mmCIF file of C-alpha atoms and ligand atoms in Angstrom:
data_model
loop_
_atom_site.group_PDB
_atom_site.id
_atom_site.type_symbol
_atom_site.label_atom_id
_atom_site.label_comp_id
_atom_site.label_asym_id
_atom_site.label_seq_id
_atom_site.Cartn_x
_atom_site.Cartn_y
_atom_site.Cartn_z
ATOM 1 C CA MET X 1 74.296 91.056 101.750
ATOM 2 C CA GLU X 2 72.052 90.822 98.552
ATOM 3 C CA PHE X 3 74.564 88.125 97.505
ATOM 4 C CA ALA X 4 74.060 86.225 100.775
ATOM 5 C CA LEU X 5 70.191 86.528 100.053
ATOM 6 C CA ASP X 6 70.760 85.197 96.699
ATOM 7 C CA THR X 7 72.602 82.424 97.865
ATOM 8 C CA ILE X 8 69.956 81.540 100.683
ATOM 9 C CA ARG X 9 67.430 81.688 97.526
ATOM 10 C CA THR X 10 69.495 79.048 95.571
ATOM 11 C CA VAL X 11 69.676 76.627 98.665
ATOM 12 C CA ALA X 12 66.100 77.307 100.016
ATOM 13 C CA GLY X 13 63.898 78.473 97.081
ATOM 14 C CA GLU X 14 62.141 81.890 96.914
ATOM 15 C CA LEU X 15 61.797 83.873 99.998
ATOM 16 C CA PRO X 16 58.614 85.946 100.609
ATOM 17 C CA ALA X 17 58.909 89.661 100.467
ATOM 18 C CA GLU X 18 58.094 89.737 104.208
ATOM 19 C CA ALA X 19 61.051 88.036 105.229
ATOM 20 C CA ALA X 20 63.137 89.520 108.264
ATOM 21 C CA VAL X 21 66.751 89.647 107.398
ATOM 22 C CA GLU X 22 69.277 90.386 110.356
ATOM 23 C CA CYS X 23 72.990 90.852 110.003
ATOM 24 C CA ARG X 24 75.681 90.487 112.699
ATOM 25 C CA ARG X 25 79.207 91.221 112.483
ATOM 26 C CA PHE X 26 81.777 88.766 114.008
ATOM 27 C CA PRO X 27 84.580 90.312 115.866
ATOM 28 C CA GLY X 28 88.047 89.921 113.677
ATOM 29 C CA GLY X 29 91.469 89.403 114.820
ATOM 30 C CA LEU X 30 94.866 90.843 113.775
ATOM 31 C CA GLU X 31 94.509 91.187 109.942
ATOM 32 C CA SER X 32 90.770 90.166 109.784
ATOM 33 C CA SER X 33 88.551 90.189 106.798
ATOM 34 C CA ARG X 34 84.997 91.221 107.496
ATOM 35 C CA VAL X 35 82.830 88.112 108.599
ATOM 36 C CA GLY X 36 79.380 88.092 109.471
ATOM 37 C CA GLU X 37 76.160 86.308 109.832
ATOM 38 C CA VAL X 38 73.020 86.699 107.835
ATOM 39 C CA THR X 39 69.904 85.336 109.330
ATOM 40 C CA VAL X 40 66.616 85.287 107.502
ATOM 41 C CA ARG X 41 63.288 84.439 109.288
ATOM 42 C CA PHE X 42 60.185 83.863 107.192
ATOM 43 C CA CYS X 43 56.890 81.855 107.183
ATOM 44 C CA ASP X 44 56.938 78.974 104.479
ATOM 45 C CA ARG X 45 53.976 78.460 102.300
ATOM 46 C CA HIS X 46 52.400 76.474 105.113
ATOM 47 C CA GLY X 47 52.547 79.078 107.649
ATOM 48 C CA ARG X 48 55.433 77.371 109.408
ATOM 49 C CA PRO X 49 58.105 79.601 110.784
ATOM 50 C CA ARG X 50 61.648 79.075 109.255
ATOM 51 C CA LEU X 51 65.111 80.344 109.916
ATOM 52 C CA LEU X 52 68.063 80.228 107.561
ATOM 53 C CA ARG X 53 71.428 81.373 108.458
ATOM 54 C CA THR X 54 74.455 81.760 106.476
ATOM 55 C CA VAL X 55 77.890 83.373 106.850
ATOM 56 C CA LEU X 56 79.305 85.690 104.608
ATOM 57 C CA LYS X 57 83.030 86.643 104.571
ATOM 58 C CA GLU X 58 84.679 89.398 102.375
ATOM 59 C CA LEU X 59 87.955 88.989 101.176
ATOM 60 C CA ASP X 60 90.438 91.356 99.409
ATOM 61 C CA GLY X 61 94.409 91.456 98.348
ATOM 62 C CA TRP X 62 96.196 88.287 98.968
ATOM 63 C CA MET X 63 93.189 86.730 101.181
ATOM 64 C CA VAL X 64 91.162 86.110 98.021
ATOM 65 C CA ARG X 65 92.849 82.842 97.706
ATOM 66 C CA GLU X 66 90.588 81.270 100.370
ATOM 67 C CA ALA X 67 87.894 80.952 97.631
ATOM 68 C CA SER X 68 89.871 78.485 95.485
ATOM 69 C CA ILE X 69 91.159 76.780 98.713
ATOM 70 C CA TYR X 70 87.642 76.178 99.833
ATOM 71 C CA ARG X 71 86.715 74.688 96.284
ATOM 72 C CA ASN X 72 89.720 72.593 95.584
ATOM 73 C CA LEU X 73 91.104 71.582 98.804
ATOM 74 C CA ALA X 74 88.874 71.898 101.920
ATOM 75 C CA THR X 75 85.428 70.723 100.390
ATOM 76 C CA LYS X 76 87.395 67.782 98.563
ATOM 77 C CA TYR X 77 89.812 66.569 101.060
ATOM 78 C CA ALA X 78 88.590 67.995 104.285
ATOM 79 C CA ARG X 79 84.991 67.505 103.611
ATOM 80 C CA GLU X 80 83.897 66.433 106.951
ATOM 81 C CA LEU X 81 86.145 69.019 108.632
ATOM 82 C CA SER X 82 85.181 72.259 106.827
ATOM 83 C CA PRO X 83 81.816 73.979 106.602
ATOM 84 C CA GLN X 84 80.121 73.882 103.045
ATOM 85 C CA LEU X 85 81.113 76.701 100.502
ATOM 86 C CA LEU X 86 77.607 77.700 99.272
ATOM 87 C CA GLY X 87 78.622 80.385 96.940
ATOM 88 C CA VAL X 88 81.393 82.631 95.648
ATOM 89 C CA MET X 89 80.856 86.302 94.207
ATOM 90 C CA HIS X 90 83.356 88.505 92.601
ATOM 91 C CA PRO X 91 82.067 92.103 92.874
ATOM 92 C CA GLU X 92 85.025 93.748 91.357
ATOM 93 C CA PRO X 93 88.538 92.770 90.654
ATOM 94 C CA GLY X 94 90.618 91.975 93.840
ATOM 95 C CA LYS X 95 87.646 91.351 95.989
ATOM 96 C CA VAL X 96 85.488 88.280 96.700
ATOM 97 C CA PHE X 97 82.559 87.497 98.621
ATOM 98 C CA LEU X 98 82.335 83.936 100.299
ATOM 99 C CA CYS X 99 78.930 82.424 101.414
ATOM 100 C CA ILE X 100 79.570 79.709 103.703
ATOM 101 C CA GLU X 101 77.452 77.166 105.681
ATOM 102 C CA ALA X 102 76.719 78.724 109.364
ATOM 103 C CA ILE X 103 77.991 76.535 111.977
ATOM 104 C CA ARG X 104 75.685 76.330 115.222
ATOM 105 C CA ARG X 105 78.293 75.755 117.938
ATOM 106 C CA ALA X 106 77.333 73.181 120.376
ATOM 107 C CA LYS X 107 79.294 74.875 123.028
ATOM 108 C CA ALA X 108 81.141 78.322 123.357
ATOM 109 C CA TRP X 109 84.401 76.714 124.661
ATOM 110 C CA PRO X 110 84.479 73.002 124.464
ATOM 111 C CA TRP X 111 88.148 72.310 125.155
ATOM 112 C CA GLN X 112 87.941 71.279 128.664
ATOM 113 C CA ASP X 113 87.126 67.914 126.924
ATOM 114 C CA VAL X 114 90.628 66.995 125.509
ATOM 115 C CA GLU X 115 89.026 64.142 123.799
ATOM 116 C CA LEU X 116 87.512 66.636 121.371
ATOM 117 C CA ALA X 117 91.026 68.130 120.904
ATOM 118 C CA GLY X 118 92.088 64.569 120.017
ATOM 119 C CA ASP X 119 89.243 64.152 117.565
ATOM 120 C CA LEU X 120 90.431 67.308 115.752
ATOM 121 C CA LEU X 121 93.838 66.160 115.490
ATOM 122 C CA ARG X 122 92.750 62.611 114.052
ATOM 123 C CA TRP X 123 90.425 64.667 111.260
ATOM 124 C CA LEU X 124 93.702 66.538 110.638
ATOM 125 C CA ALA X 125 95.764 63.515 110.008
ATOM 126 C CA ARG X 126 93.300 62.133 107.565
ATOM 127 C CA PHE X 127 93.014 65.481 105.845
ATOM 128 C CA HIS X 128 96.835 65.628 105.668
ATOM 129 C CA LEU X 129 97.348 62.172 104.347
ATOM 130 C CA GLU X 130 94.523 62.406 101.626
ATOM 131 C CA ALA X 131 95.460 65.776 100.271
ATOM 132 C CA LYS X 132 99.104 64.760 100.137
ATOM 133 C CA GLN X 133 98.290 61.650 98.209
ATOM 134 C CA ALA X 134 96.171 63.559 95.855
ATOM 135 C CA HIS X 135 99.078 65.808 94.642
ATOM 136 C CA ILE X 136 96.732 68.906 94.245
ATOM 137 C CA ALA X 137 97.946 72.290 93.433
ATOM 138 C CA VAL X 138 97.479 74.523 96.561
ATOM 139 C CA PRO X 139 97.081 78.381 95.127
ATOM 140 C CA CYS X 140 100.404 79.724 95.387
ATOM 141 C CA TRP X 141 101.402 82.236 98.274
ATOM 142 C CA ASP X 142 104.812 83.422 99.257
ATOM 143 C CA PHE X 143 104.192 82.250 102.782
ATOM 144 C CA GLU X 144 107.982 82.393 103.647
ATOM 145 C CA ALA X 145 108.013 86.263 102.782
ATOM 146 C CA ARG X 146 104.855 86.823 104.837
ATOM 147 C CA LEU X 147 106.401 84.887 107.722
ATOM 148 C CA GLU X 148 109.678 86.870 107.237
ATOM 149 C CA GLU X 149 107.608 90.011 107.474
ATOM 150 C CA MET X 150 105.605 89.072 110.462
ATOM 151 C CA ALA X 151 108.696 87.830 112.379
ATOM 152 C CA TYR X 152 110.425 91.444 111.780
ATOM 153 C CA LEU X 153 107.173 93.075 113.180
ATOM 154 C CA THR X 154 107.108 90.439 116.197
ATOM 155 C CA GLN X 155 110.658 91.228 116.772
ATOM 156 C CA ALA X 156 109.955 94.922 116.942
ATOM 157 C CA ALA X 157 106.995 94.297 119.291
ATOM 158 C CA VAL X 158 109.210 92.111 121.580
ATOM 159 C CA ALA X 159 112.085 94.893 121.633
ATOM 160 C CA GLY X 160 109.317 97.366 122.726
ATOM 161 C CA CYS X 161 108.439 95.232 125.825
ATOM 162 C CA ARG X 162 111.817 95.943 127.223
ATOM 163 C CA LYS X 163 110.457 99.296 128.120
ATOM 164 C CA ASP X 164 107.453 98.133 129.897
ATOM 165 C CA PRO X 165 108.151 96.816 133.536
ATOM 166 C CA ASP X 166 105.032 94.451 133.009
ATOM 167 C CA LEU X 167 106.065 92.971 129.729
ATOM 168 C CA GLN X 168 109.822 92.855 130.203
ATOM 169 C CA PRO X 169 109.705 88.889 130.708
ATOM 170 C CA LEU X 170 108.677 88.639 127.157
ATOM 171 C CA ALA X 171 111.738 90.318 125.851
ATOM 172 C CA ARG X 172 113.930 87.575 127.172
ATOM 173 C CA SER X 173 113.030 85.715 123.715
ATOM 174 C CA LEU X 174 114.472 88.557 121.711
ATOM 175 C CA PRO X 175 118.058 87.146 121.020
ATOM 176 C CA ALA X 176 116.555 83.702 120.122
ATOM 177 C CA ILE X 177 114.094 85.700 117.679
ATOM 178 C CA ARG X 178 116.808 87.325 116.033
ATOM 179 C CA ARG X 179 118.781 83.814 115.580
ATOM 180 C CA LEU X 180 115.555 82.033 114.390
ATOM 181 C CA ILE X 181 114.788 84.876 112.050
ATOM 182 C CA LEU X 182 118.210 84.390 110.242
ATOM 183 C CA GLN X 183 118.016 80.793 110.007
ATOM 184 C CA GLN X 184 114.392 80.324 108.609
ATOM 185 C CA LYS X 185 115.476 78.877 105.232
ATOM 186 C CA ARG X 186 117.544 76.273 106.912
ATOM 187 C CA LEU X 187 114.846 75.332 109.499
ATOM 188 C CA ARG X 188 112.107 74.985 106.973
ATOM 189 C CA GLU X 189 114.330 72.668 105.070
ATOM 190 C CA GLN X 190 114.949 70.699 108.276
ATOM 191 C CA LEU X 191 111.217 70.665 109.275
ATOM 192 C CA CYS X 192 109.800 69.614 105.760
ATOM 193 C CA GLY X 193 112.588 66.907 105.660
ATOM 194 C CA GLU X 194 111.224 65.325 108.841
ATOM 195 C CA ALA X 195 110.117 61.653 107.947
ATOM 196 C CA PRO X 196 107.239 60.605 107.430
ATOM 197 C CA PHE X 197 105.699 63.881 107.525
ATOM 198 C CA GLY X 198 107.474 65.812 104.645
ATOM 199 C CA GLU X 199 105.628 68.400 103.224
ATOM 200 C CA GLY X 200 102.064 68.518 101.555
ATOM 201 C CA PRO X 201 98.778 70.709 102.040
ATOM 202 C CA ILE X 202 98.319 72.096 105.547
ATOM 203 C CA HIS X 203 95.593 74.405 106.936
ATOM 204 C CA GLY X 204 98.060 76.726 108.226
ATOM 205 C CA ASP X 205 96.077 78.411 110.932
ATOM 206 C CA VAL X 206 94.718 75.869 113.398
ATOM 207 C CA HIS X 207 93.954 77.361 116.670
ATOM 208 C CA SER X 208 91.010 77.461 118.935
ATOM 209 C CA GLY X 209 89.542 80.690 117.123
ATOM 210 C CA ASN X 210 89.334 78.810 113.899
ATOM 211 C CA VAL X 211 87.873 75.493 115.272
ATOM 212 C CA LEU X 212 84.177 75.215 116.460
ATOM 213 C CA ILE X 213 82.486 71.935 117.846
ATOM 214 C CA ARG X 214 78.929 71.105 116.320
ATOM 215 C CA HIS X 215 76.335 68.431 116.848
ATOM 216 C CA ARG X 216 76.396 65.983 114.129
ATOM 217 C CA GLN X 217 74.404 62.807 113.602
ATOM 218 C CA SER X 218 74.152 62.879 117.518
ATOM 219 C CA ARG X 219 77.705 63.256 118.071
ATOM 220 C CA LEU X 220 80.028 66.079 118.862
ATOM 221 C CA SER X 221 82.296 66.696 115.945
ATOM 222 C CA PRO X 222 84.871 69.547 115.090
ATOM 223 C CA ILE X 223 84.851 72.041 112.195
ATOM 224 C CA LEU X 224 87.842 73.952 111.027
ATOM 225 C CA LEU X 225 87.067 77.476 109.637
ATOM 226 C CA ASP X 226 89.317 80.221 108.127
ATOM 227 C CA TRP X 227 91.037 78.283 105.380
ATOM 228 C CA GLY X 228 92.780 81.428 103.848
ATOM 229 C CA ARG X 229 96.147 80.521 105.142
ATOM 230 C CA ALA X 230 96.384 76.922 103.675
ATOM 231 C CA ARG X 231 99.631 76.242 101.995
ATOM 232 C CA VAL X 232 102.155 73.399 101.180
ATOM 233 C CA GLY X 233 103.806 73.053 104.412
ATOM 234 C CA SER X 234 104.842 70.535 107.308
ATOM 235 C CA PRO X 235 101.896 68.967 108.756
ATOM 236 C CA ILE X 236 103.969 69.409 111.998
ATOM 237 C CA GLU X 237 102.978 73.122 111.524
ATOM 238 C CA ASP X 238 99.415 72.313 111.881
ATOM 239 C CA ILE X 239 99.770 70.023 114.784
ATOM 240 C CA SER X 240 102.071 72.213 116.856
ATOM 241 C CA SER X 241 99.830 75.254 116.196
ATOM 242 C CA TRP X 242 96.918 73.407 117.494
ATOM 243 C CA LEU X 243 98.376 71.736 120.703
ATOM 244 C CA GLN X 244 100.324 75.039 121.527
ATOM 245 C CA SER X 245 97.286 77.326 121.184
ATOM 246 C CA LEU X 246 95.060 74.979 123.146
ATOM 247 C CA GLY X 247 97.906 74.790 125.940
ATOM 248 C CA CYS X 248 97.571 78.570 126.194
ATOM 249 C CA TYR X 249 94.261 78.112 127.841
ATOM 250 C CA GLU X 250 93.790 74.456 128.987
ATOM 251 C CA TRP X 251 96.090 72.917 131.401
ATOM 252 C CA GLU X 252 94.515 69.413 130.614
ATOM 253 C CA ALA X 253 95.609 69.767 126.950
ATOM 254 C CA LYS X 254 99.110 70.533 128.231
ATOM 255 C CA ARG X 255 99.294 67.843 130.586
ATOM 256 C CA ARG X 256 98.110 65.216 127.837
ATOM 257 C CA HIS X 257 100.089 66.799 125.159
ATOM 258 C CA ASP X 258 102.392 63.765 124.128
ATOM 259 C CA LYS X 259 99.355 61.552 124.193
ATOM 260 C CA LEU X 260 97.431 63.685 121.953
ATOM 261 C CA LEU X 261 100.497 63.718 119.642
ATOM 262 C CA CYS X 262 100.711 60.069 119.795
ATOM 263 C CA ASP X 263 97.209 59.857 118.812
ATOM 264 C CA TYR X 264 97.869 61.849 115.603
ATOM 265 C CA LEU X 265 100.891 59.442 114.931
ATOM 266 C CA SER X 266 98.763 56.458 115.424
ATOM 267 C CA GLU X 267 96.192 57.973 112.819
ATOM 268 C CA ILE X 268 98.931 58.181 110.229
ATOM 269 C CA GLY X 269 99.894 54.596 110.872
ATOM 270 C CA GLN X 270 103.096 55.436 112.740
ATOM 271 C CA GLU X 271 104.471 54.081 115.918
ATOM 272 C CA ARG X 272 103.329 56.062 119.117
ATOM 273 C CA LYS X 273 106.954 57.326 119.583
ATOM 274 C CA ILE X 274 107.911 60.927 119.907
ATOM 275 C CA THR X 275 111.641 60.847 118.621
ATOM 276 C CA SER X 276 114.140 63.571 119.395
ATOM 277 C CA SER X 277 113.885 64.506 115.837
ATOM 278 C CA LEU X 278 110.252 64.896 115.848
ATOM 279 C CA ARG X 279 110.532 66.884 119.209
ATOM 280 C CA ALA X 280 112.902 69.240 117.586
ATOM 281 C CA ALA X 281 110.868 69.706 114.272
ATOM 282 C CA TYR X 282 107.679 70.205 116.551
ATOM 283 C CA TRP X 283 109.511 73.148 118.473
ATOM 284 C CA VAL X 284 110.746 74.648 115.140
ATOM 285 C CA ALA X 285 107.083 74.442 113.804
ATOM 286 C CA GLY X 286 105.938 76.107 116.824
ATOM 287 C CA ALA X 287 108.348 78.844 116.528
ATOM 288 C CA ARG X 288 107.379 79.608 112.910
ATOM 289 C CA ASN X 289 103.620 80.035 114.233
ATOM 290 C CA ALA X 290 104.735 82.178 117.091
ATOM 291 C CA LEU X 291 106.728 84.472 114.486
ATOM 292 C CA ALA X 292 103.905 84.216 111.713
ATOM 293 C CA GLY X 293 101.461 86.223 113.936
ATOM 294 C CA ALA X 294 100.630 84.272 117.216
ATOM 295 C CA LEU X 295 102.868 86.081 119.556
ATOM 296 C CA LEU X 296 102.237 89.482 118.020
ATOM 297 C CA HIS X 297 98.619 88.825 118.343
ATOM 298 C CA PHE X 298 98.972 88.387 122.047
ATOM 299 C CA ILE X 299 101.287 91.169 122.541
ATOM 300 C CA CYS X 300 98.780 93.462 120.952
ATOM 301 C CA ALA X 301 96.041 91.902 123.050
ATOM 302 C CA VAL X 302 97.882 92.680 126.152
ATOM 303 C CA LYS X 303 98.249 96.282 125.239
ATOM 304 C CA ASP X 304 94.742 96.787 124.084
ATOM 305 C CA GLU X 305 93.143 99.103 126.608
ATOM 306 C CA LYS X 306 89.419 97.990 125.241
ATOM 307 C CA ARG X 307 90.188 94.571 126.873
ATOM 308 C CA ASN X 308 89.257 94.013 130.469
ATOM 309 C CA LYS X 309 92.257 93.056 132.999
ATOM 310 C CA ARG X 310 91.130 89.246 132.994
ATOM 311 C CA GLU X 311 91.535 89.358 129.227
ATOM 312 C CA ARG X 312 94.832 90.996 129.315
ATOM 313 C CA ALA X 313 96.293 88.741 131.865
ATOM 314 C CA GLU X 314 95.300 85.642 129.798
ATOM 315 C CA ALA X 315 96.782 87.365 126.515
ATOM 316 C CA PHE X 316 99.986 87.691 128.689
ATOM 317 C CA ARG X 317 100.291 84.191 129.796
ATOM 318 C CA ALA X 318 99.389 83.028 126.110
ATOM 319 C CA ALA X 319 102.167 85.427 124.789
ATOM 320 C CA GLN X 320 104.692 83.745 127.457
ATOM 321 C CA ASN X 321 103.509 80.367 126.104
ATOM 322 C CA TRP X 322 104.763 81.564 122.720
ATOM 323 C CA THR X 323 107.823 82.941 123.950
ATOM 324 C CA ARG X 324 108.780 79.656 125.753
ATOM 325 C CA VAL X 325 108.130 77.811 122.320
ATOM 326 C CA ILE X 326 110.569 80.254 120.657
ATOM 327 C CA LEU X 327 113.279 79.699 123.353
ATOM 328 C CA ARG X 328 112.780 75.777 122.992
ATOM 329 C CA ALA X 329 113.242 75.871 119.120
ATOM 330 C CA ASP X 330 116.312 77.999 119.413
ATOM 331 C CA ALA X 331 117.912 75.546 121.924
ATOM 332 C CA TYR X 332 116.996 72.894 119.512
ATOM 333 C CA SER X 333 118.276 74.832 116.508
ATOM 334 C CA ARG X 334 121.601 75.333 118.274
ATOM 335 C CA ALA X 335 122.041 71.953 119.668
HETATM 336 N N1 ATP A 1 80.886 79.253 109.031
HETATM 337 C C1 ATP A 1 81.067 79.770 110.121
HETATM 338 N N2 ATP A 1 79.925 79.308 111.132
HETATM 339 C C2 ATP A 1 80.059 79.997 112.200
HETATM 340 N N3 ATP A 1 80.759 80.849 112.724
HETATM 341 C C3 ATP A 1 81.812 81.384 111.884
HETATM 342 C C4 ATP A 1 81.813 80.799 110.553
HETATM 343 N N4 ATP A 1 82.823 81.495 109.960
HETATM 344 C C5 ATP A 1 83.392 82.137 110.719
HETATM 345 N N5 ATP A 1 82.794 82.076 111.922
HETATM 346 C C6 ATP A 1 83.094 83.144 113.004
HETATM 347 O O1 ATP A 1 83.739 84.191 112.646
HETATM 348 C C7 ATP A 1 85.031 84.462 113.104
HETATM 349 C C8 ATP A 1 86.085 84.794 112.163
HETATM 350 O O2 ATP A 1 85.971 83.952 111.026
HETATM 351 P P1 ATP A 1 87.362 83.595 110.305
HETATM 352 O O3 ATP A 1 88.235 82.967 111.149
HETATM 353 O O4 ATP A 1 86.825 82.757 109.175
HETATM 354 O O5 ATP A 1 87.892 85.223 109.624
HETATM 355 P P2 ATP A 1 89.150 85.916 109.771
HETATM 356 O O6 ATP A 1 89.126 87.151 109.163
HETATM 357 O O7 ATP A 1 90.301 84.984 109.122
HETATM 358 O O8 ATP A 1 89.359 85.879 111.248
HETATM 359 P P3 ATP A 1 90.603 85.874 112.196
HETATM 360 O O9 ATP A 1 91.694 87.005 111.431
HETATM 361 O O10 ATP A 1 90.092 86.534 113.315
HETATM 362 O O11 ATP A 1 91.184 84.689 112.252
HETATM 363 C C9 ATP A 1 85.328 82.909 113.578
HETATM 364 O O12 ATP A 1 86.340 82.875 114.806
HETATM 365 C C10 ATP A 1 84.032 82.304 113.790
HETATM 366 O O13 ATP A 1 83.785 82.680 115.381
HETATM 367 MG MG1 MG A 2 90.166 83.085 111.797
#
């Protein structure tokens, strides 16, 4: 907290002693860090009321890599797409605090407007291209080991669904999950060999919880948060993660799925054509996202008794969507 105030001071100058400080913690996800908002209200020397806001994110363990990703990747190659990093503090070994520009959302849920989803894809395309051309070193992280670990946890959770009559439909994907886990290495090679995408720096966690829409220069523009899982991978992983996560909630995004994918292709200078090999890579990328945590997240949400009936039904539909992605990837990988 003191660190957030110090950062605010470096951005805005000295704060008066009577400044009112308010902290609000944001709800977290499956393996969340602690993220919250610090708001300071005060009167400046002309007596005018002022409000300054910043976001504080506490990281530990493997998640501390997000600090160098912000510095070396996001703020350089996704300047328009990521919030500004205002400060970094290392209070003790293995712990980091990030002070990040607070983004004011233009709308709580803007994704009925599919054009905005397309805007995000176009920004992502530019980020993928520029970061790849720059040949920068992304802080290393053994994502494949993490994926394997999460995939086994997902497999166990899906196996557990067999005992629950309401969740049984999800268990249909169990044999496919087993096969995909055994083939991860080959599938990754196939995915990263898909021309012209190849491999390069990707965000690695593009879903509706990590994208906000804000007003900027009298336009609506997307902002991508949460860079902690950025890594070297296939850009198709970001595309698939975005389109599939949005499709869980928005029918229109599902209906215009191929158009959105073609918009990405246009942005990287390719023909607007989805070849069968791109389609296969797309589902394989989707299954990797499903097994890296997306499916497990929604299975946990369905079982979470603190959530209301509507939220749990929504989580069930999303889990079903991810199991369908897995079944498709499995069918392509066996073809
Ligand atoms: N700069 C920001 N401006 C506004 N809101 C933010 C900002 N950073 C984070 N948030 C809010 O806090 C939430 C959690 O932040 P973030 O995704 O960075 O953390 P996380 O610990 O990785 O969370 P999760 O595991 O849930 O993805 C976001 O979904 C968003 O609602
Ligand atoms: Mg997040």
